[in-house]
Amino acid sequence: MAELSAFTKVKSVAATHGSTTAMPIEPRSVVSITAWRGAAPALADAAQVTFGLTLPQPGRWIEHNGLAAIWAGPGHWWLQRDGRSELLAELAPLAPHAGLIDMSDARAVLRLSGPAARDILMGLLPLDLHPRSFTPGCAASTLAAHMGVHVRQLDDAPTYDLSCLRSYAGSLWRALELASAGPLRLPAA
Amino acid sequence: MRIPCPHCGERGNDEFVYLGAAALTRPAADAPAEAWHSYVYLRDNPAGLHSELWQHTHGCRRWLVVARDTRTHAVFSATDAAV
């Protein structure tokens, strides 16, 4: 079956302003893992042994061999890989220790990158994104224009990934346009 | 009003959902109707320190016990309700 973009309703799906760009990251595979009660240490061991992945501390994310682990709460992480893959099956070794849920079709991811990215997001997210408090490797879940989003910083460009419920993808895109109004305006959708 | 989530750090209260008093004790199933009436309906309304449940719905999704001054909204502490 053909892949349908979560951003189909948005006319310009890759917008640029100067060297700051916004684009959907599609397709990608996302699995939510939540440690069973008391099983967090066993889950961390299994992730380390099987995938060489050190599950990140609160407010952090890491990547190993293209597999990203993003902290989402105590005992709760998102595992994510760019491109469509059988991630849920790949993660089966973690199943004795955690509940695994395939969220690939439930989430939409938007990547904002470039010199203006931080200023744009500062107008959208109620977080302090100044480099003294939010750096590459940091992750948080919060609200963007009343939509729940997960945000993580990838590099010092700076580059950020925003993940929201798939059906909010168009609304998040427009909120991003509003947040970038003025000198940072992205092309209208 | 900002709540210092023990997992996520200090966040605005629009990320949280309020439930109510944290110190309620659920009566036994065979407790008299008066005990259940009190548990379900009767609440203190303190002017000052109040211990209450908030869920960090748009953050870590954990339930927190928050100590708040109802007159000033000063938050004195926030701890995970399950720890």
Short mmCIF file of C-alpha atoms in Angstrom, two decimals:
data_model
loop_
_atom_site.label_atom_id
_atom_site.label_comp_id
_atom_site.label_asym_id
_atom_site.label_seq_id
_atom_site.Cartn_x
_atom_site.Cartn_y
_atom_site.Cartn_z
CA MET A 1 0.00 0.00 0.00
CA ALA A 2 1.28 3.45 -0.87
CA GLU A 3 2.62 5.58 2.00
CA LEU A 4 0.40 8.61 2.66
CA SER A 5 2.16 11.64 4.08
CA ALA A 6 0.75 13.09 7.30
CA PHE A 7 1.46 16.45 5.71
CA THR A 8 -0.57 15.90 2.51
CA LYS A 9 -2.78 18.91 3.23
CA VAL A 10 0.23 21.19 3.50
CA LYS A 11 1.11 22.51 0.07
CA SER A 12 4.79 23.23 0.58
CA VAL A 13 6.08 20.34 2.61
CA ALA A 14 9.68 21.44 2.58
CA ALA A 15 9.87 25.13 3.38
CA THR A 16 12.97 27.23 3.55
CA HIS A 17 13.80 30.70 4.70
CA GLY A 18 17.38 31.58 4.06
CA SER A 19 19.26 28.58 5.33
CA THR A 20 16.57 27.57 7.87
CA THR A 21 14.47 24.66 6.63
CA ALA A 22 11.42 22.76 7.84
CA MET A 23 10.60 19.33 6.47
CA PRO A 24 8.65 16.20 7.41
CA ILE A 25 10.72 13.15 8.34
CA GLU A 26 8.84 10.39 6.55
CA PRO A 27 8.61 7.53 6.67
CA ARG A 28 10.00 6.48 10.02
CA SER A 29 9.31 3.72 12.52
CA VAL A 30 8.43 4.54 16.12
CA VAL A 31 7.86 2.12 18.99
CA SER A 32 6.88 3.15 22.52
CA ILE A 33 8.45 1.01 25.25
CA THR A 34 7.31 1.11 28.87
CA ALA A 35 9.09 -1.02 31.46
CA TRP A 36 6.88 -3.36 33.44
CA ARG A 37 6.74 -2.61 37.16
CA GLY A 38 10.21 -3.16 38.63
CA ALA A 39 11.63 -4.26 35.26
CA ALA A 40 13.45 -1.04 34.32
CA PRO A 41 16.93 -2.40 35.25
CA ALA A 42 16.32 -5.62 33.26
CA LEU A 43 15.04 -3.56 30.31
CA ALA A 44 18.14 -1.34 30.41
CA ASP A 45 20.37 -4.45 30.46
CA ALA A 46 18.52 -6.03 27.53
CA ALA A 47 18.74 -2.81 25.48
CA GLN A 48 22.46 -2.60 26.21
CA VAL A 49 23.24 -6.25 25.44
CA THR A 50 21.00 -6.67 22.40
CA PHE A 51 21.23 -3.27 20.72
CA GLY A 52 24.25 -1.62 22.36
CA LEU A 53 21.80 1.07 23.40
CA THR A 54 22.18 2.85 26.76
CA LEU A 55 18.63 3.96 27.54
CA PRO A 56 18.94 7.71 28.20
CA GLN A 57 18.43 9.56 31.46
CA PRO A 58 15.47 11.96 31.98
CA GLY A 59 15.39 14.78 29.44
CA ARG A 60 17.92 13.10 27.13
CA TRP A 61 18.00 11.05 23.92
CA ILE A 62 20.76 9.02 22.28
CA GLU A 63 21.29 7.20 19.00
CA HIS A 64 23.22 4.06 18.19
CA ASN A 65 23.40 2.44 14.73
CA GLY A 66 20.54 4.62 13.50
CA LEU A 67 18.26 3.58 16.37
CA ALA A 68 17.29 6.57 18.51
CA ALA A 69 16.06 6.19 22.10
CA ILE A 70 14.17 9.23 23.41
CA TRP A 71 13.27 9.60 27.08
CA ALA A 72 9.51 10.14 27.55
CA GLY A 73 8.96 9.60 31.28
CA PRO A 74 10.16 7.36 34.11
CA GLY A 75 10.58 3.86 32.62
CA HIS A 76 9.23 5.09 29.27
CA TRP A 77 11.11 5.69 26.02
CA TRP A 78 10.39 6.12 22.31
CA LEU A 79 12.58 4.05 20.01
CA GLN A 80 12.77 5.47 16.52
CA ARG A 81 14.42 4.70 13.22
CA ASP A 82 14.25 6.74 9.99
CA GLY A 83 12.71 4.84 7.10
CA ARG A 84 10.02 2.17 7.21
CA SER A 85 11.24 -0.97 8.97
CA GLU A 86 9.91 -3.85 11.05
CA LEU A 87 11.04 -2.10 14.22
CA LEU A 88 8.48 -3.80 16.46
CA ALA A 89 9.74 -7.25 15.43
CA GLU A 90 13.34 -6.11 15.77
CA LEU A 91 12.66 -5.03 19.36
CA ALA A 92 11.11 -8.38 20.37
CA PRO A 93 14.06 -9.15 22.72
CA LEU A 94 12.82 -6.29 24.94
CA ALA A 95 9.27 -7.70 25.19
CA PRO A 96 9.84 -9.72 28.41
CA HIS A 97 10.66 -6.49 30.25
CA ALA A 98 8.43 -3.85 28.68
CA GLY A 99 5.19 -3.15 26.88
CA LEU A 100 5.95 -2.42 23.22
CA ILE A 101 3.53 -0.44 21.07
CA ASP A 102 4.09 0.34 17.40
CA MET A 103 3.40 4.08 17.02
CA SER A 104 4.77 4.45 13.48
CA ASP A 105 1.41 5.40 12.00
CA ALA A 106 0.36 7.46 15.03
CA ARG A 107 3.08 10.09 15.00
CA ALA A 108 4.23 12.74 12.54
CA VAL A 109 7.74 14.16 12.76
CA LEU A 110 8.85 17.57 11.55
CA ARG A 111 12.51 18.61 11.38
CA LEU A 112 13.43 22.28 11.75
CA SER A 113 17.03 23.17 11.03
CA GLY A 114 19.10 26.29 10.59
CA PRO A 115 20.20 29.52 12.27
CA ALA A 116 16.62 30.73 12.87
CA ALA A 117 15.31 27.41 14.21
CA ARG A 118 15.85 28.26 17.87
CA ASP A 119 14.15 31.65 17.60
CA ILE A 120 11.17 30.11 15.79
CA LEU A 121 10.72 27.37 18.40
CA MET A 122 11.16 29.80 21.29
CA GLY A 123 7.96 31.43 20.02
CA LEU A 124 6.15 28.11 19.94
CA LEU A 125 7.33 26.03 22.90
CA PRO A 126 7.12 26.96 26.61
CA LEU A 127 10.69 25.73 27.13
CA ASP A 128 14.01 27.50 27.55
CA LEU A 129 15.93 26.43 24.43
CA HIS A 130 18.96 28.61 25.19
CA PRO A 131 22.15 26.54 24.77
CA ARG A 132 22.82 26.86 28.50
CA SER A 133 19.76 24.70 29.24
CA PHE A 134 18.85 22.79 26.04
CA THR A 135 21.62 21.27 23.92
CA PRO A 136 22.08 18.47 21.36
CA GLY A 137 21.09 15.28 23.18
CA CYS A 138 18.27 17.00 25.09
CA ALA A 139 14.64 15.86 24.72
CA ALA A 140 11.37 17.03 26.27
CA SER A 141 7.67 16.57 25.94
CA THR A 142 5.55 19.66 26.20
CA LEU A 143 2.80 21.67 24.47
CA ALA A 144 3.02 23.54 21.18
CA ALA A 145 -0.06 25.70 20.52
CA HIS A 146 -2.12 23.32 22.75
CA MET A 147 -0.80 20.23 20.90
CA GLY A 148 1.28 17.71 22.79
CA VAL A 149 4.70 17.41 21.17
CA HIS A 150 7.98 15.69 21.83
CA VAL A 151 10.99 17.81 20.93
CA ARG A 152 14.63 16.81 20.73
CA GLN A 153 17.71 18.69 19.61
CA LEU A 154 19.99 16.92 17.12
CA ASP A 155 22.87 19.32 16.55
CA ASP A 156 24.14 22.87 16.91
CA ALA A 157 22.81 24.09 13.50
CA PRO A 158 20.54 24.02 15.49
CA THR A 159 18.33 21.15 14.34
CA TYR A 160 15.20 20.05 16.20
CA ASP A 161 12.73 17.22 15.65
CA LEU A 162 9.12 17.81 16.67
CA SER A 163 6.87 14.78 17.00
CA CYS A 164 3.09 15.15 17.31
CA LEU A 165 -0.03 13.05 16.81
CA ARG A 166 -0.31 12.39 13.09
CA SER A 167 -3.68 14.10 12.68
CA TYR A 168 -2.18 17.30 14.14
CA ALA A 169 0.59 17.44 11.53
CA GLY A 170 -1.08 20.17 9.46
CA SER A 171 -1.94 22.23 12.55
CA LEU A 172 1.61 21.93 13.86
CA TRP A 173 2.92 23.07 10.49
CA ARG A 174 0.70 26.16 10.58
CA ALA A 175 1.66 26.88 14.20
CA LEU A 176 5.27 26.74 13.08
CA GLU A 177 4.52 29.23 10.30
CA LEU A 178 2.86 31.60 12.77
CA ALA A 179 5.78 31.25 15.18
CA SER A 180 8.14 32.17 12.36
CA ALA A 181 6.18 35.27 11.29
CA GLY A 182 8.11 38.45 10.71
CA PRO A 183 11.67 38.30 9.47
CA LEU A 184 11.71 34.51 9.75
CA ARG A 185 8.56 33.85 7.75
CA LEU A 186 8.38 30.50 5.98
CA PRO A 187 6.51 30.22 2.64
CA ALA A 188 2.75 30.04 3.23
CA ALA A 189 1.26 26.55 3.10
CA MET B 1 2.00 29.31 38.20
CA ARG B 2 4.88 26.91 37.58
CA ILE B 3 5.27 23.40 38.95
CA PRO B 4 8.72 21.87 39.51
CA CYS B 5 8.15 18.38 38.08
CA PRO B 6 10.63 15.97 39.72
CA HIS B 7 11.18 14.29 36.32
CA CYS B 8 10.96 17.10 33.72
CA GLY B 9 11.99 20.20 35.66
CA GLU B 10 9.97 23.37 36.16
CA ARG B 11 7.04 23.68 33.73
CA GLY B 12 4.02 25.92 33.26
CA ASN B 13 0.76 24.72 34.79
CA ASP B 14 -0.94 24.38 31.38
CA GLU B 15 1.01 21.12 30.97
CA PHE B 16 -0.72 19.72 34.06
CA VAL B 17 -4.19 18.52 34.98
CA TYR B 18 -5.55 19.09 38.50
CA LEU B 19 -7.40 16.37 40.40
CA GLY B 20 -7.86 17.51 43.99
CA ALA B 21 -6.79 16.79 47.55
CA ALA B 22 -3.97 14.27 47.83
CA ALA B 23 -4.52 13.22 51.44
CA LEU B 24 -7.84 11.38 51.07
CA THR B 25 -7.98 7.83 52.43
CA ARG B 26 -10.36 5.45 50.70
CA PRO B 27 -12.71 3.74 53.22
CA ALA B 28 -13.06 -0.04 53.40
CA ALA B 29 -15.68 -1.48 51.04
CA ASP B 30 -17.98 -2.28 53.99
CA ALA B 31 -17.48 1.07 55.74
CA PRO B 32 -20.66 2.92 56.77
CA ALA B 33 -22.35 5.23 54.26
CA GLU B 34 -21.22 8.28 56.27
CA ALA B 35 -17.57 7.36 55.68
CA TRP B 36 -18.17 7.02 51.94
CA HIS B 37 -20.18 10.23 51.85
CA SER B 38 -17.28 12.02 53.50
CA TYR B 39 -14.73 10.44 51.13
CA VAL B 40 -16.67 11.25 47.98
CA TYR B 41 -18.15 14.68 48.77
CA LEU B 42 -16.66 16.45 51.79
CA ARG B 43 -13.54 18.54 51.26
CA ASP B 44 -11.53 20.94 53.35
CA ASN B 45 -11.12 24.35 51.79
CA PRO B 46 -7.92 25.62 53.39
CA ALA B 47 -6.67 29.18 52.97
CA GLY B 48 -2.99 28.32 52.86
CA LEU B 49 -1.01 25.14 52.46
CA HIS B 50 -2.82 22.42 50.48
CA SER B 51 -1.51 19.05 49.36
CA GLU B 52 -3.02 18.11 46.01
CA LEU B 53 -2.72 15.77 43.03
CA TRP B 54 -1.63 17.04 39.62
CA GLN B 55 -0.87 14.93 36.56
CA HIS B 56 1.89 16.05 34.21
CA THR B 57 -0.34 15.15 31.27
CA HIS B 58 1.76 16.81 28.57
CA GLY B 59 5.12 15.89 30.03
CA CYS B 60 6.10 12.64 31.74
CA ARG B 61 2.42 11.70 32.41
CA ARG B 62 3.19 10.99 36.07
CA TRP B 63 0.90 11.84 38.98
CA LEU B 64 2.49 14.32 41.37
CA VAL B 65 1.71 15.40 44.92
CA VAL B 66 2.07 19.18 44.93
CA ALA B 67 2.14 21.33 48.08
CA ARG B 68 0.66 24.72 47.18
CA ASP B 69 -0.44 27.84 49.02
CA THR B 70 -4.03 28.38 47.86
CA ARG B 71 -3.76 32.13 48.56
CA THR B 72 -0.63 32.88 46.56
CA HIS B 73 -0.17 29.81 44.28
CA ALA B 74 3.34 29.50 45.69
CA VAL B 75 4.43 25.89 45.14
CA PHE B 76 6.56 24.47 47.94
CA SER B 77 7.21 20.95 46.67
CA ALA B 78 6.24 18.44 43.98
CA THR B 79 6.96 14.74 44.36
CA ASP B 80 5.99 11.66 42.38
CA ALA B 81 2.78 10.25 43.88
CA ALA B 82 3.93 6.66 43.36
CA VAL B 83 7.36 6.98 44.95
#
